[in-house]
Amino acid sequence: MKLVVAIVQDKDSHSLRKAFVNENIRATKLASTGGFLSEGNTTYLIGVEDEQVDHVLEIIRRECHSREQMLPSTPSQSISGIYPIKVTVGGATVFVLDVEHFDHF
Ligand code: 2BA
């Protein structure tokens, strides 16, 4: 069994959740915050059998899109200095972990 951890943009979160439900994939949705942009994003925890991992990755790839975002240049944003910078966020950041043990009581 594997645990897929997928960090996605909030804009893609709703359609991804619907796709998981439609395709009978069980997932838990957590509110999270990106360490760089300090903006809200969504982290999904998806526990699946090994043979379902590719299907889950396909769904994530289909539903999550990359977007360009400007980091505004304000004096308080020391990470950007005085120049605005453009970052490409997403589609999704995905980790696939081995599950040592799974119980569902
Ligand atoms: P954030 O940390 O807010 O990062 C948003 C976007 O900013 C990133 O998009 C990337 O394009 C850029 N970025 C991040 N750190 C940077 C840096 N030190 N210098 C320059 N640009 C930087 P994504 O790579 O698509 O990441 C989207 C979100 O996924 C991240 O939001 C973070 O919440 C998560 N993430 C990405 N890589 C991760 C990792 N290795 N471990 C844990 N979480 C990760």
PDB file of C-alpha atoms and ligand atoms in Angstrom:
ATOM      1  CA  MET A   1       0.000   0.000   0.000  1.00  0.00           C
ATOM      2  CA  LYS A   2       1.108   3.597  -0.665  1.00  0.00           C
ATOM      3  CA  LEU A   3       0.292   6.996   0.739  1.00  0.00           C
ATOM      4  CA  VAL A   4       0.136   9.673  -1.935  1.00  0.00           C
ATOM      5  CA  VAL A   5       0.640  13.176  -0.527  1.00  0.00           C
ATOM      6  CA  ALA A   6      -0.395  15.812  -3.064  1.00  0.00           C
ATOM      7  CA  ILE A   7      -0.017  19.554  -2.504  1.00  0.00           C
ATOM      8  CA  VAL A   8      -2.258  21.413  -4.937  1.00  0.00           C
ATOM      9  CA  GLN A   9      -3.421  24.954  -5.510  1.00  0.00           C
ATOM     10  CA  ASP A  10      -6.720  25.893  -3.896  1.00  0.00           C
ATOM     11  CA  LYS A  11      -8.067  26.710  -7.408  1.00  0.00           C
ATOM     12  CA  ASP A  12      -7.731  23.042  -8.388  1.00  0.00           C
ATOM     13  CA  SER A  13      -8.808  21.573  -5.087  1.00  0.00           C
ATOM     14  CA  HIS A  14     -12.558  21.441  -5.739  1.00  0.00           C
ATOM     15  CA  SER A  15     -12.367  19.674  -9.104  1.00  0.00           C
ATOM     16  CA  LEU A  16      -9.755  17.275  -7.751  1.00  0.00           C
ATOM     17  CA  ARG A  17     -11.959  16.377  -4.783  1.00  0.00           C
ATOM     18  CA  LYS A  18     -14.905  15.755  -7.133  1.00  0.00           C
ATOM     19  CA  ALA A  19     -12.755  13.559  -9.386  1.00  0.00           C
ATOM     20  CA  PHE A  20     -11.618  11.468  -6.395  1.00  0.00           C
ATOM     21  CA  VAL A  21     -15.233  10.966  -5.296  1.00  0.00           C
ATOM     22  CA  ASN A  22     -16.383  10.103  -8.839  1.00  0.00           C
ATOM     23  CA  GLU A  23     -13.574   7.605  -9.277  1.00  0.00           C
ATOM     24  CA  ASN A  24     -14.053   6.076  -5.836  1.00  0.00           C
ATOM     25  CA  ILE A  25     -10.657   7.159  -4.512  1.00  0.00           C
ATOM     26  CA  ARG A  26     -10.623   7.827  -0.773  1.00  0.00           C
ATOM     27  CA  ALA A  27      -8.819  10.985   0.220  1.00  0.00           C
ATOM     28  CA  THR A  28      -8.405  13.393   3.120  1.00  0.00           C
ATOM     29  CA  LYS A  29      -8.145  17.090   2.436  1.00  0.00           C
ATOM     30  CA  LEU A  30      -6.019  19.313   4.667  1.00  0.00           C
ATOM     31  CA  ALA A  31      -5.720  23.084   4.580  1.00  0.00           C
ATOM     32  CA  SER A  32      -2.047  23.969   4.212  1.00  0.00           C
ATOM     33  CA  THR A  33       0.171  26.956   3.516  1.00  0.00           C
ATOM     34  CA  GLY A  34       3.109  27.191   1.113  1.00  0.00           C
ATOM     35  CA  GLY A  35       6.363  27.977   2.856  1.00  0.00           C
ATOM     36  CA  PHE A  36       7.535  30.304   0.071  1.00  0.00           C
ATOM     37  CA  LEU A  37       4.440  32.296  -0.947  1.00  0.00           C
ATOM     38  CA  SER A  38       2.731  31.963   2.448  1.00  0.00           C
ATOM     39  CA  GLU A  39      -0.522  31.397   0.573  1.00  0.00           C
ATOM     40  CA  GLY A  40      -3.156  28.795   1.239  1.00  0.00           C
ATOM     41  CA  ASN A  41      -2.928  25.551  -0.656  1.00  0.00           C
ATOM     42  CA  THR A  42      -4.493  22.132  -0.168  1.00  0.00           C
ATOM     43  CA  THR A  43      -2.800  18.898   0.796  1.00  0.00           C
ATOM     44  CA  TYR A  44      -4.516  15.609  -0.019  1.00  0.00           C
ATOM     45  CA  LEU A  45      -3.632  12.347   1.732  1.00  0.00           C
ATOM     46  CA  ILE A  46      -4.649   9.404  -0.433  1.00  0.00           C
ATOM     47  CA  GLY A  47      -4.176   5.832   0.761  1.00  0.00           C
ATOM     48  CA  VAL A  48      -4.241   3.356  -2.143  1.00  0.00           C
ATOM     49  CA  GLU A  49      -3.128  -0.091  -3.201  1.00  0.00           C
ATOM     50  CA  ASP A  50       0.108  -0.078  -5.184  1.00  0.00           C
ATOM     51  CA  GLU A  51      -1.657  -0.796  -8.471  1.00  0.00           C
ATOM     52  CA  GLN A  52      -3.891   2.285  -8.071  1.00  0.00           C
ATOM     53  CA  VAL A  53      -1.038   4.776  -7.707  1.00  0.00           C
ATOM     54  CA  ASP A  54      -0.686   5.463 -11.430  1.00  0.00           C
ATOM     55  CA  HIS A  55      -4.416   6.084 -11.732  1.00  0.00           C
ATOM     56  CA  VAL A  56      -4.320   8.555  -8.820  1.00  0.00           C
ATOM     57  CA  LEU A  57      -1.353  10.364 -10.395  1.00  0.00           C
ATOM     58  CA  GLU A  58      -3.244  10.554 -13.701  1.00  0.00           C
ATOM     59  CA  ILE A  59      -6.227  12.176 -11.985  1.00  0.00           C
ATOM     60  CA  ILE A  60      -3.987  14.698 -10.239  1.00  0.00           C
ATOM     61  CA  ARG A  61      -2.163  15.483 -13.501  1.00  0.00           C
ATOM     62  CA  ARG A  62      -5.494  15.967 -15.288  1.00  0.00           C
ATOM     63  CA  GLU A  63      -7.108  18.224 -12.665  1.00  0.00           C
ATOM     64  CA  CYS A  64      -4.168  20.381 -11.517  1.00  0.00           C
ATOM     65  CA  HIS A  65      -2.754  23.137 -13.662  1.00  0.00           C
ATOM     66  CA  SER A  66       0.353  25.264 -13.450  1.00  0.00           C
ATOM     67  CA  ARG A  67      -0.127  29.008 -13.119  1.00  0.00           C
ATOM     68  CA  GLU A  68       2.186  31.949 -13.119  1.00  0.00           C
ATOM     69  CA  GLN A  69       2.030  34.198 -10.134  1.00  0.00           C
ATOM     70  CA  MET A  70       3.709  37.519  -9.490  1.00  0.00           C
ATOM     71  CA  LEU A  71       5.201  38.085  -6.091  1.00  0.00           C
ATOM     72  CA  PRO A  72       4.370  41.746  -5.409  1.00  0.00           C
ATOM     73  CA  SER A  73       7.240  44.003  -4.492  1.00  0.00           C
ATOM     74  CA  THR A  74       6.483  45.606  -1.179  1.00  0.00           C
ATOM     75  CA  PRO A  75       9.135  46.764   1.249  1.00  0.00           C
ATOM     76  CA  SER A  76       7.960  44.222   3.784  1.00  0.00           C
ATOM     77  CA  GLN A  77       8.651  41.331   1.400  1.00  0.00           C
ATOM     78  CA  SER A  78      12.329  40.884   1.947  1.00  0.00           C
ATOM     79  CA  ILE A  79      12.376  37.696  -0.150  1.00  0.00           C
ATOM     80  CA  SER A  80      11.523  39.623  -3.312  1.00  0.00           C
ATOM     81  CA  GLY A  81      13.571  42.764  -2.577  1.00  0.00           C
ATOM     82  CA  ILE A  82      12.307  45.720  -4.626  1.00  0.00           C
ATOM     83  CA  TYR A  83      11.669  43.777  -7.841  1.00  0.00           C
ATOM     84  CA  PRO A  84       8.523  41.739  -8.442  1.00  0.00           C
ATOM     85  CA  ILE A  85       9.323  38.155  -9.284  1.00  0.00           C
ATOM     86  CA  LYS A  86       7.334  35.659 -11.285  1.00  0.00           C
ATOM     87  CA  VAL A  87       6.933  32.103 -10.026  1.00  0.00           C
ATOM     88  CA  THR A  88       5.256  29.156 -11.701  1.00  0.00           C
ATOM     89  CA  VAL A  89       3.134  27.300  -9.178  1.00  0.00           C
ATOM     90  CA  GLY A  90       1.956  23.738  -9.649  1.00  0.00           C
ATOM     91  CA  GLY A  91       0.278  21.751 -11.197  1.00  0.00           C
ATOM     92  CA  ALA A  92       0.927  19.672  -8.072  1.00  0.00           C
ATOM     93  CA  THR A  93       3.735  18.587  -5.770  1.00  0.00           C
ATOM     94  CA  VAL A  94       3.377  14.879  -5.113  1.00  0.00           C
ATOM     95  CA  PHE A  95       5.127  12.453  -2.778  1.00  0.00           C
ATOM     96  CA  VAL A  96       4.476   8.697  -2.872  1.00  0.00           C
ATOM     97  CA  LEU A  97       5.362   6.915   0.378  1.00  0.00           C
ATOM     98  CA  ASP A  98       5.383   3.252   1.330  1.00  0.00           C
ATOM     99  CA  VAL A  99       2.814   2.444   4.015  1.00  0.00           C
ATOM    100  CA  GLU A 100       4.227   0.138   6.674  1.00  0.00           C
ATOM    101  CA  HIS A 101       0.902  -0.664   8.285  1.00  0.00           C
ATOM    102  CA  PHE A 102      -2.738   0.263   7.677  1.00  0.00           C
ATOM    103  CA  ASP A 103      -5.715  -0.185   9.987  1.00  0.00           C
ATOM    104  CA  HIS A 104      -9.292   0.958   9.546  1.00  0.00           C
ATOM    105  CA  PHE A 105     -11.355   0.219  12.634  1.00  0.00           C
TER     106      PHE A 105
HETATM  107  P1  2BA B   1       5.183  27.508  -1.867  1.00  0.00           P
HETATM  108  O1  2BA B   1       6.282  27.091  -0.944  1.00  0.00           O
HETATM  109  O2  2BA B   1       4.396  28.706  -1.463  1.00  0.00           O
HETATM  110  O3  2BA B   1       5.866  27.752  -3.290  1.00  0.00           O
HETATM  111  C1  2BA B   1       5.111  28.295  -4.357  1.00  0.00           C
HETATM  112  C2  2BA B   1       5.970  28.343  -5.619  1.00  0.00           C
HETATM  113  O4  2BA B   1       7.057  29.243  -5.391  1.00  0.00           O
HETATM  114  C3  2BA B   1       6.619  27.001  -5.971  1.00  0.00           C
HETATM  115  O5  2BA B   1       5.713  26.247  -6.774  1.00  0.00           O
HETATM  116  C4  2BA B   1       7.855  27.434  -6.717  1.00  0.00           C
HETATM  117  O6  2BA B   1       7.573  27.759  -8.075  1.00  0.00           O
HETATM  118  C5  2BA B   1       8.228  28.731  -6.024  1.00  0.00           C
HETATM  119  N1  2BA B   1       9.248  28.540  -4.985  1.00  0.00           N
HETATM  120  C6  2BA B   1       9.155  27.821  -3.851  1.00  0.00           C
HETATM  121  N2  2BA B   1      10.272  27.911  -3.125  1.00  0.00           N
HETATM  122  C7  2BA B   1      11.095  28.702  -3.806  1.00  0.00           C
HETATM  123  C8  2BA B   1      12.423  29.209  -3.593  1.00  0.00           C
HETATM  124  N3  2BA B   1      13.115  28.884  -2.482  1.00  0.00           N
HETATM  125  N4  2BA B   1      12.964  30.022  -4.530  1.00  0.00           N
HETATM  126  C9  2BA B   1      12.287  30.354  -5.652  1.00  0.00           C
HETATM  127  N5  2BA B   1      11.021  29.935  -5.921  1.00  0.00           N
HETATM  128  C10 2BA B   1      10.445  29.114  -5.016  1.00  0.00           C
HETATM  129  P2  2BA B   1       5.683  24.671  -6.639  1.00  0.00           P
HETATM  130  O7  2BA B   1       7.081  24.126  -6.743  1.00  0.00           O
HETATM  131  O8  2BA B   1       4.693  24.165  -7.616  1.00  0.00           O
HETATM  132  O9  2BA B   1       5.197  24.348  -5.157  1.00  0.00           O
HETATM  133  C11 2BA B   1       3.845  24.563  -4.752  1.00  0.00           C
HETATM  134  C12 2BA B   1       3.710  24.273  -3.275  1.00  0.00           C
HETATM  135  O10 2BA B   1       4.032  22.886  -3.052  1.00  0.00           O
HETATM  136  C13 2BA B   1       4.670  25.044  -2.385  1.00  0.00           C
HETATM  137  O11 2BA B   1       4.164  26.311  -2.073  1.00  0.00           O
HETATM  138  C14 2BA B   1       4.755  24.134  -1.155  1.00  0.00           C
HETATM  139  O12 2BA B   1       3.596  24.308  -0.347  1.00  0.00           O
HETATM  140  C15 2BA B   1       4.695  22.756  -1.776  1.00  0.00           C
HETATM  141  N6  2BA B   1       6.036  22.195  -2.025  1.00  0.00           N
HETATM  142  C16 2BA B   1       6.779  22.311  -3.146  1.00  0.00           C
HETATM  143  N7  2BA B   1       7.910  21.618  -3.031  1.00  0.00           N
HETATM  144  C17 2BA B   1       7.891  21.039  -1.818  1.00  0.00           C
HETATM  145  C18 2BA B   1       8.798  20.191  -1.113  1.00  0.00           C
HETATM  146  N8  2BA B   1       9.986  19.774  -1.637  1.00  0.00           N
HETATM  147  N9  2BA B   1       8.468  19.796   0.142  1.00  0.00           N
HETATM  148  C19 2BA B   1       7.292  20.178   0.683  1.00  0.00           C
HETATM  149  N10 2BA B   1       6.384  20.982   0.073  1.00  0.00           N
HETATM  150  C20 2BA B   1       6.689  21.402  -1.162  1.00  0.00           C
END
